[in-house]
Amino acid sequence: MTAMPDGAVPEEPSFVREDLREAFAALEVMPGFRAELIDGEIIVSPPPDGQHETMVVEVTSGRRGDRKGAERDRGPKRQGYAAADIPLYLLIDRLEGKATIFSEPRGNEYTHSASVAFGEDLPIPTPLESVLPTDEFF
C-alpha cells in the first residue's frame, strides 16, 4: 500500500461514485424531507420546523425527461412544506416556464397561490412583501 501525505484521502474508484450517484437519483424521500449528495455521502434531512424558514425555493429541472422530479416539486414537496407551516413556497418551474408562489399554509396545503410566466414580475406576499422579477429565468 502506498503511503498518503497527511490529510490526503485516497480517491474512490469511479464505479463506486457512479453507484452512489445512481442510488441518489433513485432515492424516494418522504414529502418535506430533503436529500443531498455531499462529499460522497447521501444526507437526508427532515422538514424544517417552520421556526427558522420563511420561504423555500424549488427549481425544477429543465430536462423534459425529468418530469418525475418536477411532479414531486409541484405536489409532495409543496404539501410537506405546507404541513411544516413554512409561510411561502416558491416554485420556479422550468418545464412549464412559470414561477408560482404559494402562501398561507393550512394543513398540508397552501390556501393561496399566484403564478406568472417567465418574464413577468411575481408579487411575493407577506411576510416578505416584495416583487420577484422573472425575466432572467428563461
mmCIF file of C-alpha atoms in Angstrom:
data_model
loop_
_atom_site.group_PDB
_atom_site.id
_atom_site.type_symbol
_atom_site.label_atom_id
_atom_site.label_comp_id
_atom_site.label_asym_id
_atom_site.label_seq_id
_atom_site.Cartn_x
_atom_site.Cartn_y
_atom_site.Cartn_z
ATOM 1 C CA MET A 1 0.000 0.000 0.000
ATOM 2 C CA THR A 2 1.324 3.450 -0.893
ATOM 3 C CA ALA A 3 1.635 5.956 1.948
ATOM 4 C CA MET A 4 -0.600 9.007 1.604
ATOM 5 C CA PRO A 5 0.539 12.520 2.588
ATOM 6 C CA ASP A 6 -1.004 13.860 5.784
ATOM 7 C CA GLY A 7 -4.607 14.894 5.173
ATOM 8 C CA ALA A 8 -4.775 13.213 1.751
ATOM 9 C CA VAL A 9 -7.737 10.964 1.089
ATOM 10 C CA PRO A 10 -7.448 8.137 -1.397
ATOM 11 C CA GLU A 11 -9.733 8.660 -4.382
ATOM 12 C CA GLU A 12 -12.724 6.310 -4.581
ATOM 13 C CA PRO A 13 -12.917 4.127 -7.664
ATOM 14 C CA SER A 14 -15.177 5.730 -10.274
ATOM 15 C CA PHE A 15 -17.631 2.793 -10.188
ATOM 16 C CA VAL A 16 -18.319 3.493 -6.501
ATOM 17 C CA ARG A 17 -19.122 7.131 -7.206
ATOM 18 C CA GLU A 18 -21.356 6.151 -10.145
ATOM 19 C CA ASP A 19 -23.225 3.625 -7.976
ATOM 20 C CA LEU A 20 -23.698 6.299 -5.345
ATOM 21 C CA ARG A 21 -24.995 8.779 -7.930
ATOM 22 C CA GLU A 22 -27.434 6.162 -9.255
ATOM 23 C CA ALA A 23 -28.640 5.354 -5.728
ATOM 24 C CA PHE A 24 -29.093 9.035 -5.001
ATOM 25 C CA ALA A 25 -31.022 9.594 -8.253
ATOM 26 C CA ALA A 26 -33.349 6.690 -7.409
ATOM 27 C CA LEU A 27 -33.887 7.792 -3.813
ATOM 28 C CA GLU A 28 -37.508 8.478 -2.850
ATOM 29 C CA VAL A 29 -37.832 10.719 0.195
ATOM 30 C CA MET A 30 -40.960 11.465 2.203
ATOM 31 C CA PRO A 31 -42.725 14.764 1.458
ATOM 32 C CA GLY A 32 -40.919 17.687 3.036
ATOM 33 C CA PHE A 33 -37.670 15.767 3.579
ATOM 34 C CA ARG A 34 -34.559 16.804 1.662
ATOM 35 C CA ALA A 35 -31.870 14.514 0.262
ATOM 36 C CA GLU A 36 -28.453 15.823 -0.752
ATOM 37 C CA LEU A 37 -25.301 14.203 -2.071
ATOM 38 C CA ILE A 38 -22.410 15.858 -0.240
ATOM 39 C CA ASP A 39 -18.789 14.696 -0.296
ATOM 40 C CA GLY A 40 -19.712 11.136 -1.211
ATOM 41 C CA GLU A 41 -22.471 10.812 1.389
ATOM 42 C CA ILE A 42 -26.224 10.845 0.981
ATOM 43 C CA ILE A 43 -27.671 13.163 3.621
ATOM 44 C CA VAL A 44 -31.431 13.071 4.297
ATOM 45 C CA SER A 45 -32.800 15.962 6.366
ATOM 46 C CA PRO A 46 -36.243 16.201 7.969
ATOM 47 C CA PRO A 47 -38.613 19.006 7.006
ATOM 48 C CA PRO A 48 -37.894 22.361 8.613
ATOM 49 C CA ASP A 49 -39.915 23.030 11.744
ATOM 50 C CA GLY A 50 -41.171 26.372 10.458
ATOM 51 C CA GLN A 51 -39.418 28.301 13.172
ATOM 52 C CA HIS A 52 -36.476 29.399 11.020
ATOM 53 C CA GLU A 53 -37.790 29.125 7.485
ATOM 54 C CA THR A 54 -39.733 31.931 5.843
ATOM 55 C CA MET A 55 -39.604 30.699 2.271
ATOM 56 C CA VAL A 56 -38.483 27.561 0.485
ATOM 57 C CA VAL A 57 -37.442 27.809 -3.173
ATOM 58 C CA GLU A 58 -37.512 24.842 -5.544
ATOM 59 C CA VAL A 59 -36.288 24.933 -9.144
ATOM 60 C CA THR A 60 -37.425 22.102 -11.389
ATOM 61 C CA SER A 61 -35.060 20.500 -13.826
ATOM 62 C CA GLY A 62 -35.249 21.940 -17.301
ATOM 63 C CA ARG A 63 -34.916 18.481 -18.873
ATOM 64 C CA ARG A 64 -38.086 17.085 -20.420
ATOM 65 C CA GLY A 65 -37.117 13.611 -19.201
ATOM 66 C CA ASP A 66 -37.186 14.710 -15.555
ATOM 67 C CA ARG A 67 -40.953 15.053 -15.205
ATOM 68 C CA LYS A 68 -40.936 12.885 -12.060
ATOM 69 C CA GLY A 69 -38.778 15.392 -10.184
ATOM 70 C CA ALA A 70 -40.972 18.295 -11.307
ATOM 71 C CA GLU A 71 -44.121 16.463 -10.198
ATOM 72 C CA ARG A 72 -42.511 15.891 -6.781
ATOM 73 C CA ASP A 73 -41.818 19.639 -6.501
ATOM 74 C CA ARG A 74 -45.379 20.512 -7.566
ATOM 75 C CA GLY A 75 -47.101 18.050 -5.238
ATOM 76 C CA PRO A 76 -45.495 16.146 -2.347
ATOM 77 C CA LYS A 77 -42.800 18.724 -1.576
ATOM 78 C CA ARG A 78 -45.335 21.573 -1.648
ATOM 79 C CA GLN A 79 -47.594 19.622 0.706
ATOM 80 C CA GLY A 80 -44.712 18.779 3.012
ATOM 81 C CA TYR A 81 -43.652 22.417 3.322
ATOM 82 C CA ALA A 82 -47.256 23.470 3.964
ATOM 83 C CA ALA A 83 -47.552 20.785 6.659
ATOM 84 C CA ALA A 84 -44.324 22.135 8.202
ATOM 85 C CA ASP A 85 -46.011 25.564 8.282
ATOM 86 C CA ILE A 86 -43.454 27.245 6.013
ATOM 87 C CA PRO A 87 -45.120 30.594 5.149
ATOM 88 C CA LEU A 88 -44.009 30.747 1.485
ATOM 89 C CA TYR A 89 -43.112 28.173 -1.155
ATOM 90 C CA LEU A 90 -41.675 29.494 -4.417
ATOM 91 C CA LEU A 91 -41.631 27.077 -7.341
ATOM 92 C CA ILE A 92 -39.534 28.023 -10.364
ATOM 93 C CA ASP A 93 -40.957 25.593 -12.907
ATOM 94 C CA ARG A 94 -38.568 25.492 -15.862
ATOM 95 C CA LEU A 95 -40.596 22.815 -17.652
ATOM 96 C CA GLU A 96 -43.762 24.947 -17.561
ATOM 97 C CA GLY A 97 -41.946 28.291 -17.985
ATOM 98 C CA LYS A 98 -43.574 29.884 -14.947
ATOM 99 C CA ALA A 99 -42.972 30.902 -11.358
ATOM 100 C CA THR A 100 -45.552 30.225 -8.651
ATOM 101 C CA ILE A 101 -45.652 31.484 -5.080
ATOM 102 C CA PHE A 102 -47.736 29.512 -2.589
ATOM 103 C CA SER A 103 -48.740 31.189 0.680
ATOM 104 C CA GLU A 104 -50.909 30.821 3.783
ATOM 105 C CA PRO A 105 -50.337 27.178 4.694
ATOM 106 C CA ARG A 106 -53.226 25.290 6.267
ATOM 107 C CA GLY A 107 -52.796 21.602 6.996
ATOM 108 C CA ASN A 108 -50.816 20.091 4.159
ATOM 109 C CA GLU A 109 -51.856 22.658 1.535
ATOM 110 C CA TYR A 110 -51.355 26.342 0.799
ATOM 111 C CA THR A 111 -54.608 28.305 0.587
ATOM 112 C CA HIS A 112 -53.309 30.925 -1.867
ATOM 113 C CA SER A 113 -51.087 30.865 -4.927
ATOM 114 C CA ALA A 114 -50.130 33.197 -7.767
ATOM 115 C CA SER A 115 -48.309 32.302 -10.997
ATOM 116 C CA VAL A 116 -46.653 34.319 -13.749
ATOM 117 C CA ALA A 117 -44.955 33.340 -16.980
ATOM 118 C CA PHE A 118 -41.198 33.871 -17.063
ATOM 119 C CA GLY A 119 -40.555 37.483 -17.987
ATOM 120 C CA GLU A 120 -43.285 38.897 -15.729
ATOM 121 C CA ASP A 121 -42.924 40.189 -12.165
ATOM 122 C CA LEU A 122 -44.225 37.919 -9.387
ATOM 123 C CA PRO A 123 -45.594 39.661 -6.275
ATOM 124 C CA ILE A 124 -44.333 37.955 -3.116
ATOM 125 C CA PRO A 125 -46.832 38.238 -0.225
ATOM 126 C CA THR A 126 -46.197 38.709 3.490
ATOM 127 C CA PRO A 127 -44.078 38.090 5.410
ATOM 128 C CA LEU A 128 -41.561 39.122 2.716
ATOM 129 C CA GLU A 129 -43.721 41.550 0.689
ATOM 130 C CA SER A 130 -41.623 42.137 -2.396
ATOM 131 C CA VAL A 131 -41.630 41.647 -6.158
ATOM 132 C CA LEU A 132 -39.578 38.970 -7.910
ATOM 133 C CA PRO A 133 -38.579 39.815 -11.489
ATOM 134 C CA THR A 134 -38.503 36.580 -13.527
ATOM 135 C CA ASP A 135 -37.039 37.887 -16.783
ATOM 136 C CA GLU A 136 -33.715 36.147 -16.027
ATOM 137 C CA PHE A 137 -35.387 32.717 -15.657
ATOM 138 C CA PHE A 138 -35.618 31.935 -19.384
#
